[in-house]
Coordinates of C-alpha atoms in Angstrom, one line a residue:
M289 CA 106.0 131.9 92.9
T290 CA 104.1 130.4 95.7
Q291 CA 103.1 132.1 99.0
S292 CA 101.9 130.2 102.0
T293 CA 100.2 131.8 105.0
F294 CA 99.8 129.8 108.3
T295 CA 97.3 130.8 110.9
N296 CA 98.0 129.3 114.4
K297 CA 96.3 129.4 117.7
K298 CA 97.9 129.2 121.2
D299 CA 95.7 127.9 124.0
Y300 CA 97.2 129.2 127.3
I301 CA 95.4 128.2 130.5
D302 CA 97.8 129.2 133.3
E303 CA 101.5 128.9 134.4
N304 CA 100.9 125.3 135.6
T305 CA 99.4 124.0 132.4
P306 CA 101.5 123.8 129.2
A307 CA 100.3 125.8 126.3
V308 CA 98.9 124.0 123.3
F309 CA 99.4 125.2 119.8
Y310 CA 97.0 124.5 116.9
N311 CA 97.6 125.1 113.2
M312 CA 94.2 126.4 112.3
S313 CA 94.7 126.9 108.5
I314 CA 97.2 127.0 105.7
V315 CA 96.5 129.2 102.6
T316 CA 98.8 128.6 99.6
T317 CA 98.6 131.0 96.6
S318 CA 100.4 130.5 93.3
S319 CA 100.2 132.1 89.9
Y320 CA 100.7 130.5 86.6
G321 CA 99.6 131.4 83.0
G322 CA 97.8 134.6 84.2
K323 CA 95.7 132.7 86.7
T324 CA 95.9 132.6 90.5
Y325 CA 95.4 129.3 92.3
T326 CA 94.4 129.2 96.0
N327 CA 94.5 126.2 98.2
T328 CA 93.1 126.6 101.7
T329 CA 93.3 123.9 104.3
D330 CA 91.3 124.4 107.5
Y331 CA 91.7 122.2 110.6
T332 CA 89.3 121.6 113.5
Y333 CA 90.6 120.2 116.8
D334 CA 89.1 118.6 119.9
E335 CA 90.2 121.7 122.0
P336 CA 88.4 120.6 125.2
R337 CA 90.8 117.6 125.3
R338 CA 93.7 119.8 124.2
W339 CA 94.7 117.4 121.4
T340 CA 96.8 118.6 118.6
S341 CA 95.7 116.1 116.0
P342 CA 92.9 117.5 113.8
I343 CA 89.5 115.9 114.0
A344 CA 88.4 117.4 110.7
T345 CA 90.2 118.8 107.7
K346 CA 88.6 120.9 104.9
V347 CA 90.6 121.6 101.7
T348 CA 89.2 124.2 99.3
K349 CA 90.8 124.8 95.9
K350 CA 90.0 127.8 93.8
E351 CA 91.1 129.3 90.5
S352 CA 90.8 132.9 89.6
G353 CA 88.2 133.6 87.0
N354 CA 86.3 130.4 87.9
T355 CA 83.3 130.6 90.3
N356 CA 83.5 126.9 91.0
K357 CA 85.6 125.6 93.9
Y358 CA 86.6 122.1 94.8
V359 CA 86.0 121.1 98.5
V360 CA 87.3 118.0 100.2
N361 CA 86.4 117.1 103.8
T362 CA 88.0 114.4 106.0
S363 CA 87.4 113.6 109.6
Q364 CA 88.6 111.4 112.4
T365 CA 87.3 110.4 115.9
Y366 CA 89.5 109.4 118.7
N367 CA 89.1 107.4 121.9
D368 CA 90.3 108.6 125.3
Y369 CA 93.7 107.0 124.6
G370 CA 94.3 109.1 121.5
S371 CA 93.7 106.3 119.1
I372 CA 91.6 106.8 115.9
T373 CA 88.3 104.9 116.2
S374 CA 86.9 106.1 112.8
A375 CA 88.1 108.0 109.8
V376 CA 86.1 109.4 106.9
D377 CA 88.2 109.8 103.7
V378 CA 87.9 112.2 100.8
L379 CA 85.3 109.9 99.1
G380 CA 83.2 109.8 102.3
V381 CA 84.1 106.2 103.1
T382 CA 84.2 105.5 106.8
T383 CA 86.9 103.2 108.2
T384 CA 86.4 101.8 111.7
Y385 CA 89.2 100.8 114.1
T386 CA 88.8 98.5 117.1
Y387 CA 91.1 98.1 120.0
D388 CA 91.7 95.5 122.8
A389 CA 89.9 96.7 125.9
T390 CA 92.9 95.9 128.2
S391 CA 96.0 96.7 126.2
H392 CA 94.3 99.4 123.9
L393 CA 96.3 98.0 121.0
L394 CA 94.7 97.7 117.5
V395 CA 92.9 94.5 116.9
G396 CA 90.8 95.2 113.8
V397 CA 90.0 97.5 110.9
S398 CA 86.7 97.5 109.0
K399 CA 86.3 99.3 105.7
P400 CA 83.5 99.1 103.1
I401 CA 85.0 98.2 99.7
S402 CA 81.6 98.3 97.8
A403 CA 78.0 98.9 98.5
T404 CA 77.6 95.3 99.7
Q405 CA 81.0 94.2 100.9
T406 CA 83.2 95.2 103.8
Q407 CA 86.9 94.3 104.3
Y408 CA 87.8 93.4 107.8
T409 CA 91.5 93.1 108.9
E410 CA 92.2 91.4 112.2
Y411 CA 95.6 91.6 114.0
V412 CA 96.5 88.7 116.3
R413 CA 99.2 89.4 118.8
D414 CA 101.5 87.2 120.9
A415 CA 100.6 87.1 124.6
V416 CA 104.1 88.0 125.8
H417 CA 105.3 91.1 123.8
A418 CA 102.0 92.0 122.0
N419 CA 103.8 91.8 118.7
V420 CA 101.6 91.1 115.7
T421 CA 101.9 87.4 114.7
T422 CA 99.0 87.0 112.3
I423 CA 97.0 89.2 110.1
R424 CA 93.7 88.0 108.7
V425 CA 91.9 89.8 105.9
R426 CA 88.3 88.9 105.3
V427 CA 85.9 89.9 102.6
Q428 CA 82.6 88.1 102.4
G429 CA 83.4 84.5 101.9
L430 CA 87.2 85.0 101.4
T431 CA 89.9 84.9 104.1
L432 CA 93.6 85.6 103.6
T433 CA 95.9 84.8 106.5
F434 CA 99.5 86.1 106.9
S435 CA 101.4 84.5 109.8
D436 CA 104.7 85.2 111.5
V437 CA 104.5 88.8 110.7
V438 CA 107.5 90.8 111.8

């Protein structure tokens, strides 16, 4: 049997401003083989901007009878348009996203793939509809190009 408990927060300013709801944490508890397993996910938000996408997530896993716990952290940063500008994954690897200054559409993604190499993915768009027409993937000395992307 599994039990989940959600902790939520309502941010109410006044009658002219819509309320914002945040899911602050989820705690899931289950039992199996005489042990209790607890997974806790805590979320952090950019509350001054009133954004409902978390900027940080912390997952903690515990097992009864075991003093060790497993903790995983991830985080994201956003620009003023709500687009992710960087994300840190569970391994601590930071991926960076760049956007066109005028259209605010994604133009590139940069992610380290080793201690000495970075993968850069570039998105080329048509001038009329801003559809992606070409994707270029570069890794130190190697370039792959995919054209006429639908």
